[in-house]
XYZ file of C-alpha atoms in Angstrom:
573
model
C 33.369 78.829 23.111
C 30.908 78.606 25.911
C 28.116 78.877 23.274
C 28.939 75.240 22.522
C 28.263 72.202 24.708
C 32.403 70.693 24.263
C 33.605 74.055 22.685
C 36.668 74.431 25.165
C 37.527 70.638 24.463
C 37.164 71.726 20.315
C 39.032 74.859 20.758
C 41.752 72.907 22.643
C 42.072 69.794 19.748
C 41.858 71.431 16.842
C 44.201 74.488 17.561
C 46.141 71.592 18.911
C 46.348 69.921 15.115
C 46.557 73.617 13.500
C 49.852 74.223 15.467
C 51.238 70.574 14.957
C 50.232 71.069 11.042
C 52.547 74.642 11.331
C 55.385 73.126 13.299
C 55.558 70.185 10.843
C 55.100 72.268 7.592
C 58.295 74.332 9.334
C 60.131 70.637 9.726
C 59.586 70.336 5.939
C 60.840 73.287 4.933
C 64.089 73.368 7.085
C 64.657 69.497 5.873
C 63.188 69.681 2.757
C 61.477 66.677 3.074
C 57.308 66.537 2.742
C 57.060 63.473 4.079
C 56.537 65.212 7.657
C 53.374 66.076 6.382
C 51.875 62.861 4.912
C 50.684 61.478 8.473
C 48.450 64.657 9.339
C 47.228 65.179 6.415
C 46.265 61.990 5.104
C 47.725 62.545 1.801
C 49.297 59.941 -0.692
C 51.301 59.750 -3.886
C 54.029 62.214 -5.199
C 53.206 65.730 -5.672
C 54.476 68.440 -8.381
C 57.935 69.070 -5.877
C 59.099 72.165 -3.846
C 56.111 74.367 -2.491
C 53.451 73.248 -4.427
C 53.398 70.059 -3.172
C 54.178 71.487 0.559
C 51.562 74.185 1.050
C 47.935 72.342 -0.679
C 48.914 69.970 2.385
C 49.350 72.980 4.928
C 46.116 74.421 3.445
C 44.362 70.984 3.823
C 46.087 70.910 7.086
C 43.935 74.321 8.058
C 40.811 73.290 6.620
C 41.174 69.885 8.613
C 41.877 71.875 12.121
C 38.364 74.099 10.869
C 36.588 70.397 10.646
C 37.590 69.322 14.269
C 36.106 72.349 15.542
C 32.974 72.435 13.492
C 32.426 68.509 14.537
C 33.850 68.349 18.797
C 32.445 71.782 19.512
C 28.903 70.038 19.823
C 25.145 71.856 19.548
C 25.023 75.057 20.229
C 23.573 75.843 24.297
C 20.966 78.497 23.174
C 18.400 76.165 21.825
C 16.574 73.374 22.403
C 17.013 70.136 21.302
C 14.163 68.903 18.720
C 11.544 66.443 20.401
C 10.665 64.777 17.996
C 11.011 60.987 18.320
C 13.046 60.695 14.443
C 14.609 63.801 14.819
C 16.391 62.257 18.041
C 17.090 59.340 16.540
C 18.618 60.439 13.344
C 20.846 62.804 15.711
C 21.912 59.462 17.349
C 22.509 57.539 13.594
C 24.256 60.950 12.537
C 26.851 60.485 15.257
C 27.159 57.051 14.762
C 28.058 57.121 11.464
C 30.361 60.159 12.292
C 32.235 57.611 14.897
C 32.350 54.707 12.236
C 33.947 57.360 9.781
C 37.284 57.271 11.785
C 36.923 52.834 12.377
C 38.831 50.530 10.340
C 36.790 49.117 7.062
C 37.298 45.005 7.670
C 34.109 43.821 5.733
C 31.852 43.261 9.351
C 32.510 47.304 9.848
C 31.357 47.996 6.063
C 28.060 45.683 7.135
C 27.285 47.763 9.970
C 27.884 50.686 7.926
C 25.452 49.959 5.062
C 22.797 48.743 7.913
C 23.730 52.769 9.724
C 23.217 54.325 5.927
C 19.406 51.894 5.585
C 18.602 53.773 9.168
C 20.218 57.100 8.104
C 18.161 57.252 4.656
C 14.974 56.201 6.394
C 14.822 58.532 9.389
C 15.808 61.337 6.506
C 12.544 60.597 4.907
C 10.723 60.922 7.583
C 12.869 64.029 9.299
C 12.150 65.900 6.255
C 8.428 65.904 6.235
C 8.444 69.722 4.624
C 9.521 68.773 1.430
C 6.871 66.905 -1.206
C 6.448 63.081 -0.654
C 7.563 62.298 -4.421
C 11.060 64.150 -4.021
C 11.314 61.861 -0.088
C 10.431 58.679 -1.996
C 12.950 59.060 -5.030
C 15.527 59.979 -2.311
C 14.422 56.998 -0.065
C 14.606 54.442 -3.259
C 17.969 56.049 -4.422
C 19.466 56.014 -1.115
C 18.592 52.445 -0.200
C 19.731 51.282 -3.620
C 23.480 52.407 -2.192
C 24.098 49.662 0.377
C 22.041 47.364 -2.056
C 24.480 47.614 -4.712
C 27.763 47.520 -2.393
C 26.545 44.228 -0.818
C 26.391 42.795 -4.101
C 29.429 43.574 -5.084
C 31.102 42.604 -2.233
C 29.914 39.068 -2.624
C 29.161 38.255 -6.288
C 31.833 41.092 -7.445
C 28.942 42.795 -9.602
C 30.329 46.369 -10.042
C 28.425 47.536 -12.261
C 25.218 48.206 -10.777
C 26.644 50.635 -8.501
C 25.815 53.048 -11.675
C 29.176 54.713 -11.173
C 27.912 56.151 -8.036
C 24.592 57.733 -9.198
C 22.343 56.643 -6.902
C 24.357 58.355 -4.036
C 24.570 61.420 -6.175
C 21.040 61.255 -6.233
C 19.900 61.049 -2.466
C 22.583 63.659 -1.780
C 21.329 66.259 -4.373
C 17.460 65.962 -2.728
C 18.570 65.270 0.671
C 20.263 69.067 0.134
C 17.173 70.337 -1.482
C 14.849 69.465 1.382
C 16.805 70.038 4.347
C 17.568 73.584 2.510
C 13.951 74.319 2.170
C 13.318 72.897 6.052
C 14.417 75.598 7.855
C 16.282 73.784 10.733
C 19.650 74.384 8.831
C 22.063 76.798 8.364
C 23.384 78.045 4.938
C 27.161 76.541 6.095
C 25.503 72.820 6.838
C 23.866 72.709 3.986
C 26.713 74.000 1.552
C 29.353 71.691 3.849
C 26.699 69.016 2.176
C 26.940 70.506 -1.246
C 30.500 70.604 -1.794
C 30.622 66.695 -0.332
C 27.911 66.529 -3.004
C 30.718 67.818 -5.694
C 32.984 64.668 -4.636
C 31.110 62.658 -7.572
C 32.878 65.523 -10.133
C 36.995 64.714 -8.291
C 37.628 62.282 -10.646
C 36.982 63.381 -14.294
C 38.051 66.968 -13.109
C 41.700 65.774 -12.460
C 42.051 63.507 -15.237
C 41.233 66.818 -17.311
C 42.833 69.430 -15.340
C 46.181 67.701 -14.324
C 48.738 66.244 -16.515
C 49.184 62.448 -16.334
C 51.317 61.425 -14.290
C 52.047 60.658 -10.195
C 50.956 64.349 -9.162
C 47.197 63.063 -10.913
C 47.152 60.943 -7.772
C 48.627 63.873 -5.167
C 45.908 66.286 -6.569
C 42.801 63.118 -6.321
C 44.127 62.336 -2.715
C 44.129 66.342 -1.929
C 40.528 66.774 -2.865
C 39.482 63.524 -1.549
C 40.681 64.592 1.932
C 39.081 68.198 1.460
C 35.525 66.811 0.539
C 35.839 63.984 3.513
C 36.188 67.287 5.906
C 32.922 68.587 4.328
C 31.036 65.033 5.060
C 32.333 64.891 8.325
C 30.749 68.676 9.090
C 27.594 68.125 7.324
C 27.054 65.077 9.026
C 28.341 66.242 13.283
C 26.834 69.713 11.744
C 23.491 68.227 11.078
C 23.279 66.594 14.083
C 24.326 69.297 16.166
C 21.687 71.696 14.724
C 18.402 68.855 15.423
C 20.002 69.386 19.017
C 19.798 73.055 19.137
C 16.651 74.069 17.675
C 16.554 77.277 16.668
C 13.047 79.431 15.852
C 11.352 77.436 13.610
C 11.209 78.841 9.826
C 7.919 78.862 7.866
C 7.482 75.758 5.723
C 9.065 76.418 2.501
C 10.751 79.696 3.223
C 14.573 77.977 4.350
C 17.891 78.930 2.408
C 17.237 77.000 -0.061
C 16.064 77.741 -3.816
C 12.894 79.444 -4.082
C 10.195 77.185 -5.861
C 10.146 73.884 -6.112
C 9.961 73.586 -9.806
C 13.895 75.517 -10.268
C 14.660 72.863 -7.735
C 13.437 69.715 -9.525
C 14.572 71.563 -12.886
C 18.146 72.055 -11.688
C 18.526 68.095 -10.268
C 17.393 66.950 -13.042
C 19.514 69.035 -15.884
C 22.826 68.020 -13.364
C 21.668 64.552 -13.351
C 20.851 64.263 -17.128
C 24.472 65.744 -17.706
C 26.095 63.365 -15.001
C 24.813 60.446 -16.698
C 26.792 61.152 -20.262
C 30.145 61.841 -17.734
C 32.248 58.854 -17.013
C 33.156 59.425 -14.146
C 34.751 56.446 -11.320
C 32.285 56.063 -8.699
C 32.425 58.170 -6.013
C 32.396 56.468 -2.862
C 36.229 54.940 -2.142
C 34.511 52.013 -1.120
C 35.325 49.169 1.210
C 39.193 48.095 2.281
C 39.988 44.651 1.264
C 42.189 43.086 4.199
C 45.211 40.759 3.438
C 43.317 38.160 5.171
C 39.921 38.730 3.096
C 42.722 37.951 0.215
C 44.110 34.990 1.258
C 40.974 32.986 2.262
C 39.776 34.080 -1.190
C 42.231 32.676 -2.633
C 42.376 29.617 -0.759
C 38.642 29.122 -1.507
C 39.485 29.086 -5.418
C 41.915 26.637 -4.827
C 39.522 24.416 -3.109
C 36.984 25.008 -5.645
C 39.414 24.804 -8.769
C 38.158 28.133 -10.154
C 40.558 30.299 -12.305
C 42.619 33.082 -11.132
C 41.268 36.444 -10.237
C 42.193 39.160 -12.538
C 41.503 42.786 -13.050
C 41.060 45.493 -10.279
C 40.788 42.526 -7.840
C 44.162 40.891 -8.946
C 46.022 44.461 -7.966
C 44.193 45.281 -4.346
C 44.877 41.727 -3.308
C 48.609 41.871 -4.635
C 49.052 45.356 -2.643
C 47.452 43.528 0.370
C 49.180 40.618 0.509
C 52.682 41.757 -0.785
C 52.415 44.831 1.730
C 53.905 47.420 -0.534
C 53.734 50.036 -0.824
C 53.327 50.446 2.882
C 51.508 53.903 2.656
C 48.522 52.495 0.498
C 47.699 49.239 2.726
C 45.124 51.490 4.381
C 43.751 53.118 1.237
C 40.178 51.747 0.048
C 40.170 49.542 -2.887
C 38.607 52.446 -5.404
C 41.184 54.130 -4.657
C 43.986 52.083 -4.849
C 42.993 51.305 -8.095
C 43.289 54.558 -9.639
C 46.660 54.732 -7.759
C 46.972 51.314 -9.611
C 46.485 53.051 -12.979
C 48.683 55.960 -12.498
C 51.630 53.348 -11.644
C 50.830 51.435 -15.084
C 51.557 54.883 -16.708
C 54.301 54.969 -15.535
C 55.630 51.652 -15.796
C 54.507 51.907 -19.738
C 56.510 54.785 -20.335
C 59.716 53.776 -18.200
C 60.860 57.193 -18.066
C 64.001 56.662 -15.871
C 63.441 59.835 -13.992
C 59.717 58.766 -12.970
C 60.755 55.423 -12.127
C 63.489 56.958 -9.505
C 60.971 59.781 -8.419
C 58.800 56.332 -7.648
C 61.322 54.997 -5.674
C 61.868 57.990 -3.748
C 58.409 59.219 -2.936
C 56.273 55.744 -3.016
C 59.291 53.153 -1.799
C 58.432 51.312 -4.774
C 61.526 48.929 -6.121
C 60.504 49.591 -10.335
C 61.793 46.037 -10.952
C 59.007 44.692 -8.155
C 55.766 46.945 -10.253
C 55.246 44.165 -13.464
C 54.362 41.512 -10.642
C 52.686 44.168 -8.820
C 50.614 45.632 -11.838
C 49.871 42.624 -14.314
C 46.531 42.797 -12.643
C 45.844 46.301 -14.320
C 48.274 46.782 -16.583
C 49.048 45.525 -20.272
C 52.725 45.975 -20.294
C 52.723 44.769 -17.126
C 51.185 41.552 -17.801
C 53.180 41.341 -21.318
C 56.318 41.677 -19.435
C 55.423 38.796 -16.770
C 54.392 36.573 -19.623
C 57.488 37.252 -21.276
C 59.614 36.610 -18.368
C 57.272 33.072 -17.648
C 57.817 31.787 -21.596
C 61.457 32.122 -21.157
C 61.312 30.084 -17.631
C 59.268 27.879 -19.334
C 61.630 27.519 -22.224
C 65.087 27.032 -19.842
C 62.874 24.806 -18.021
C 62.202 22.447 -20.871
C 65.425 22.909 -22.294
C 66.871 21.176 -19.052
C 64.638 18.742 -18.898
C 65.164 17.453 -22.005
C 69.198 17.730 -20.782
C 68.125 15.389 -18.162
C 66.085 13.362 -20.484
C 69.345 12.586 -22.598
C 71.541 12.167 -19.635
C 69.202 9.107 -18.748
C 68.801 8.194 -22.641
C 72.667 7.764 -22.498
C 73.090 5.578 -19.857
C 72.912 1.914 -20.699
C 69.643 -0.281 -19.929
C 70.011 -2.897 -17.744
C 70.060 -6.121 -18.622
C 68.504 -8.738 -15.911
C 70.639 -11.636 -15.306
C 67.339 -13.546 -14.863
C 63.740 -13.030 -16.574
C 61.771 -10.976 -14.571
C 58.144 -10.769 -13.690
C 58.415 -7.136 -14.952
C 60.800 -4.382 -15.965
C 60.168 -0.875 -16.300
C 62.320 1.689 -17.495
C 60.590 4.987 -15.762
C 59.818 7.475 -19.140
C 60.859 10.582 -17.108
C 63.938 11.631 -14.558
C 62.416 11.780 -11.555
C 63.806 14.812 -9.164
C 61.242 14.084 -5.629
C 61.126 16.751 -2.938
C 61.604 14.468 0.189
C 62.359 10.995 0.307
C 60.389 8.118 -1.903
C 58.095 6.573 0.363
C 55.153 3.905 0.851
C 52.408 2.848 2.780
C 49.873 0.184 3.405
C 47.525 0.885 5.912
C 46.759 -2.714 7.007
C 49.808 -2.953 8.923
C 49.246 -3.192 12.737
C 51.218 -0.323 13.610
C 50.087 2.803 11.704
C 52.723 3.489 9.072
C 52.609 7.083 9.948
C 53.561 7.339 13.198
C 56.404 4.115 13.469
C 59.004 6.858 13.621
C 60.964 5.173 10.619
C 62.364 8.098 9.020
C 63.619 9.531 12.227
C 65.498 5.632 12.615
C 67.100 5.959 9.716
C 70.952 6.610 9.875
C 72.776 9.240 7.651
C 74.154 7.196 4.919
C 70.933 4.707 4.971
C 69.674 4.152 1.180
C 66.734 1.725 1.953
C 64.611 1.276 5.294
C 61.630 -0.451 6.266
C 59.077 -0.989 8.761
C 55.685 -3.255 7.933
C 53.771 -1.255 5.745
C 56.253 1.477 5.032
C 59.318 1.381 2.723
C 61.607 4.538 2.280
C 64.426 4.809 -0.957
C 66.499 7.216 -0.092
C 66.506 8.961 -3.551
C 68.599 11.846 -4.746
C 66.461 15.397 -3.601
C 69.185 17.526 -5.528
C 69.625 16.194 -8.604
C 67.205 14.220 -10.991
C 67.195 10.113 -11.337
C 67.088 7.854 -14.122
C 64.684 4.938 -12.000
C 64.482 0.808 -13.679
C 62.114 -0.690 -11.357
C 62.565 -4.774 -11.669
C 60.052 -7.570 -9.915
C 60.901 -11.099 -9.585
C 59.932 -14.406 -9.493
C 62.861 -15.821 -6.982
C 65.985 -14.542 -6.301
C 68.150 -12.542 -8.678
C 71.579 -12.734 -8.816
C 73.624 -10.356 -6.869
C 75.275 -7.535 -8.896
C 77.871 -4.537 -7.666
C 80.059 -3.815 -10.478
C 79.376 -0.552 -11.931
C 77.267 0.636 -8.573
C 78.096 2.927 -5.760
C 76.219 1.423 -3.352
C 73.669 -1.589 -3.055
C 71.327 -2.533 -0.102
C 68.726 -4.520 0.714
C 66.512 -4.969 2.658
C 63.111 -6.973 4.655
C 59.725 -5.541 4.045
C 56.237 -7.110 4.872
C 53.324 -6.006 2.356
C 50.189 -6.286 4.349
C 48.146 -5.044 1.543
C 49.760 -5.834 -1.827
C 51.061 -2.532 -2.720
C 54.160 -1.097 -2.198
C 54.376 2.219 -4.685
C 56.533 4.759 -3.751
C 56.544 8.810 -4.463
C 57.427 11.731 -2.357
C 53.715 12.281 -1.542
C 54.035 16.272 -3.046
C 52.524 15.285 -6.433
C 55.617 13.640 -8.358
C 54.385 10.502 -10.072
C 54.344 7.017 -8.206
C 56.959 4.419 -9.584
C 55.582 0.748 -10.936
C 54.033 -1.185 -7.694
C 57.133 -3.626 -6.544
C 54.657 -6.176 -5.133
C 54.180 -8.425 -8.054
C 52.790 -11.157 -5.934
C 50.504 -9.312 -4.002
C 50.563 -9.666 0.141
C 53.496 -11.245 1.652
C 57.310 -10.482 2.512
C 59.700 -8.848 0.342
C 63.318 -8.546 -0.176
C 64.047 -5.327 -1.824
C 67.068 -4.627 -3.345
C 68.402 -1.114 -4.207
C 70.956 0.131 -6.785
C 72.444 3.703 -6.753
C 75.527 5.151 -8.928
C 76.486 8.579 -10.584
C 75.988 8.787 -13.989
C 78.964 11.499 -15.161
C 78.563 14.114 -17.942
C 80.667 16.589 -19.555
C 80.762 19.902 -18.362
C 78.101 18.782 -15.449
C 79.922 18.424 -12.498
C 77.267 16.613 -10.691
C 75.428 14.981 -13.269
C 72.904 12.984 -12.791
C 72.047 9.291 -10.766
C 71.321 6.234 -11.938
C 68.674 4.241 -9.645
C 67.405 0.498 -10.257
C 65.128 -0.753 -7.577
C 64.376 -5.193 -7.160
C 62.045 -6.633 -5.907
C 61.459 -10.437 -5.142
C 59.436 -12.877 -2.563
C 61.854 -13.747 0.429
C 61.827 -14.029 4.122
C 63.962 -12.332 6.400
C 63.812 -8.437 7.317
C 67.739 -8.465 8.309
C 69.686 -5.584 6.100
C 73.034 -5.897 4.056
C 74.954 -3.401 2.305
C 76.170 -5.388 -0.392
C 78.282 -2.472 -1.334
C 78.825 0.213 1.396
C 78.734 3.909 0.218
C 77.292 7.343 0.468
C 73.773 8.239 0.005
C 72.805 10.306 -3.208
């Protein structure tokens, strides 16, 4: 331990986490519950049951504890550190990036992240001045393309030049090669490196090798976790070893392969074969935030652009719906092939997997078709289905409505009026029916008028601003009638009638709710002046309705005076 600038600190952490993974693996077998081991280990989804979902996650567990030493124990006190001005600063982008590894992704940490990789990939190129200046370019170009290809995707949503991850594939692979061949390595940096390298292979190798099914997901989260140990070591590893120079090895004559034609060969026959594999890409990628979500969306409202859909559709309903709670943290690649496995089992509705779901992932089955539609066929079948039947009880009530109002008789003016309109449509407004001129002297919207009005009110009014106090729980049949003079008064057949004074400083008085329902007919059919308005409200009964519907009929004529009367007092629909 004293070989090692920090190794008492290391020895103390990671035998720390060893005996915490031990104590907790002890937990889950007394209470027969894995879940103790989800937080250490990092793990998600639902394993095979029993002990073979408990002890990969004790073994991962050990390996992890083996990482913490490898990366706190520091460089090694017996050599020197390497002068050279890259060589110091790679050491310094090394750790860097090794910090950023345990940060939170929001999309400013991913930007500093690419700009760390641009410095990491550079400083490699020159770092690794042994190996030939063709293999350090093609590394350089393929390296650089990485960040290139994330940035574009993270604002024009262009996935597909990532190449499935190649390019990373590629800068590992002759990163490996060189620093092999370097000498300034040791065999366990360099293979820490190749078996992150092998992360690219995780994905078609458990879609073979496993059944389909949750446990797919267990065994991908399992070997992402064991490769992210590797990177972590051959990245603190790497660093550690540029601080503790060691006695130099001959150019060429590292632990490497032995001529640099078998190395070139052997990248390009595993490149060749990579490229007819379709395989998911291998980085996880960034972590779309709730927030990032939301202001998307608002931004496509603003801009009237359709819906998202797709891979998109599913991270941002996980984000924003916060379920399940485990997976909020979980990068978006990821989440999507979690996304996938849930779809398989939503398409099969095996009752057994659907409670297993429930139990393991706290996922309600009848919340995953609004979760999935994003991903899923059935899915979106099933929410479609579900929509066209809303939509169908929806019209069928309208139309309901519709004939309540085409039942009730038309009113008949005792006078000719300027105009009389029968509204098409019931009319069922979310707040009161309201109007406003601006060229009043007090500002409409702040003369306190609906806070004025008493509880059974039906009609108020302030200059500029009329408010109809219209049902909000049950749709309206509306007749809107203007005048010449005076109409005559009429109560029978009405629950309640009152009218009021209003002062039209523009020569528009059209009322709505002001959410989107359509204005009524303008009332001011003689432009600017002062208005009596006259409203009409009754019940309109129908069988096996208890509440029906109401029956509204709105007058309007030229007249002074802005004192009210309740022609006929009573209550307020």
């Amino acid at each position: 331990m004293r070989s090692y600038r920090f190794g008492r600190v290391a020895a103390v952490v990671s035998g720390g986490f060893v005996a915490a993974v031990i104590v907790l693996a002890v937990v889950t077998v007394v209470t027969d519950d894995v879940g103790y081991l989800w937080l250490p280990s990092g793990v998600f989804g639902h394993g095979p049951g029993g002990w073979a979902t408990m002890l990969p996650m004790v073994a991962l567990g050990m390996l992890q504890g083996w990482g913490l030493w490898q990366i706190l124990r520091g460089r090694s006190m017996s050599g020197k550190a390497e002068p050279a001005r890259d060589a110091r600063l790679l050491r310094v982008v090394l750790y860097t990036s090794l910090i950023f590894e345990f940060v939170p992704s929001p999309w400013w940490v991913d930007i500093l992240e690419d700009a760390l990789w641009v410095a990491l990939v550079v400083l490699f190129y020159r770092v690794l001045n042994r190996a030939s200046r063709v293999v350090r370019t093609v590394a350089l170009v393929a390296g650089v393309y990485v960040p290139v290809a994330g940035l574009t995707y993270m604002v024009l949503d262009v996935g597909y030049l990532r190449l499935l991850g190649l390019p990373w594939f590629v800068w590992m692979v002759l990163t490996l090669a060189a620093q092999a061949r370097d000498g300034r390595w040791s065999r366990v940096t360099v293979w820490s490196g190749a078996l992150l390298a092998a992360d690219f292979f995780l994905p078609v190798t458990v879609s073979t090798l496993v059944p389909e099914g949750l446990a797919t997901f267990y065994w991908f989260s399992i070997g992402n976790q064991v490769f992210d140990v590797f990177g972590l070591v051959w990245l603190a590893r790497t660093a550690h070893e540029l601080g503790s120079r060691r006695e130099e090895s001959a150019p060429g004559r590292g632990h490497g392969p032995r001529g640099p034609l078998r190395a070139a060969l052997a990248c390009t026959v595993t490149i060749a074969v990579l490229v007819l594999v379709p395989v998911s890409d291998h980085a996880p990628g960034p972590v779309t935030t709730a927030r990032a979500c939301e202001r998307a969306e608002e931004d496509r409202r603003w801009n009237a652009r359709p819906p998202i859909t797709g891979g998109r559709a599913f991270v941002c309903e996980v984000r924003t719906s916060g379920k399940p709670s485990f997976a909020q943290g979980m990068p978006d690649g990821l989440l999507i092939v979690y996304g996938h496995r849930l779809c398989g089992v939503y398409t099969r509705a095996d009752p057994r997997e659907l409670a297993g779901l429930r139990e393991s992932d706290g996922l309600d089955p009848a919340d995953l078709a609004t979760l999935l539609a994003g991903i899923c066929p059935r899915a979106a079948a099933t929410l479609k289905a579900a929509a066209d039947a809303e939509q169908r009880e929806l019209l069928a009530w309208e139309a309901a409505q519709q004939r309540k109002c085409a039942k009730v008789p038309r009113h008949r003016p005792l006078i000719k009026p300027v105009k009389a309109t029968v509204v098409k449509s019931p009319i069922w407004p979310e707040l009161p029916l309201e109007a406003y001129e601006e060229g009043a002297e007090d500002d409409p919207f702040e003369d306190d008028l609906m806070e004025r009005a008493q509880e059974n009110d039906l009609v108020v009014s302030a200059p500029g601003h009329l408010i109809v106090f219209a049902s909000t729980s049950l749709r309206s049949c509306v007749t809107v009638e203007t005048y010449a003079r005076r109409p005559p008064m009429e109560t029978k057949g009405w629950a309640h009638v009152v009218e009021v004074g209003y002062q039209s400083p523009d020569g528009s008085i059209v009322l709505s709710d002001g959410l989107g329902s359509a204005p009524l007919p303008d009332l001011a059919a003689h432009g600017k002046g002062h208005y009596r308005i006259r409203v009409h409200v009754s019940q309109i009964p129908w069988k096996g309705d208890e509440q029906g519907a109401w029956r509204l009929l709105i007058m309007s004529y030229p007249g002074p005076g802005d004192h009210v009367v309740d022609h006929r007092p009573g209550r307020t629909p």
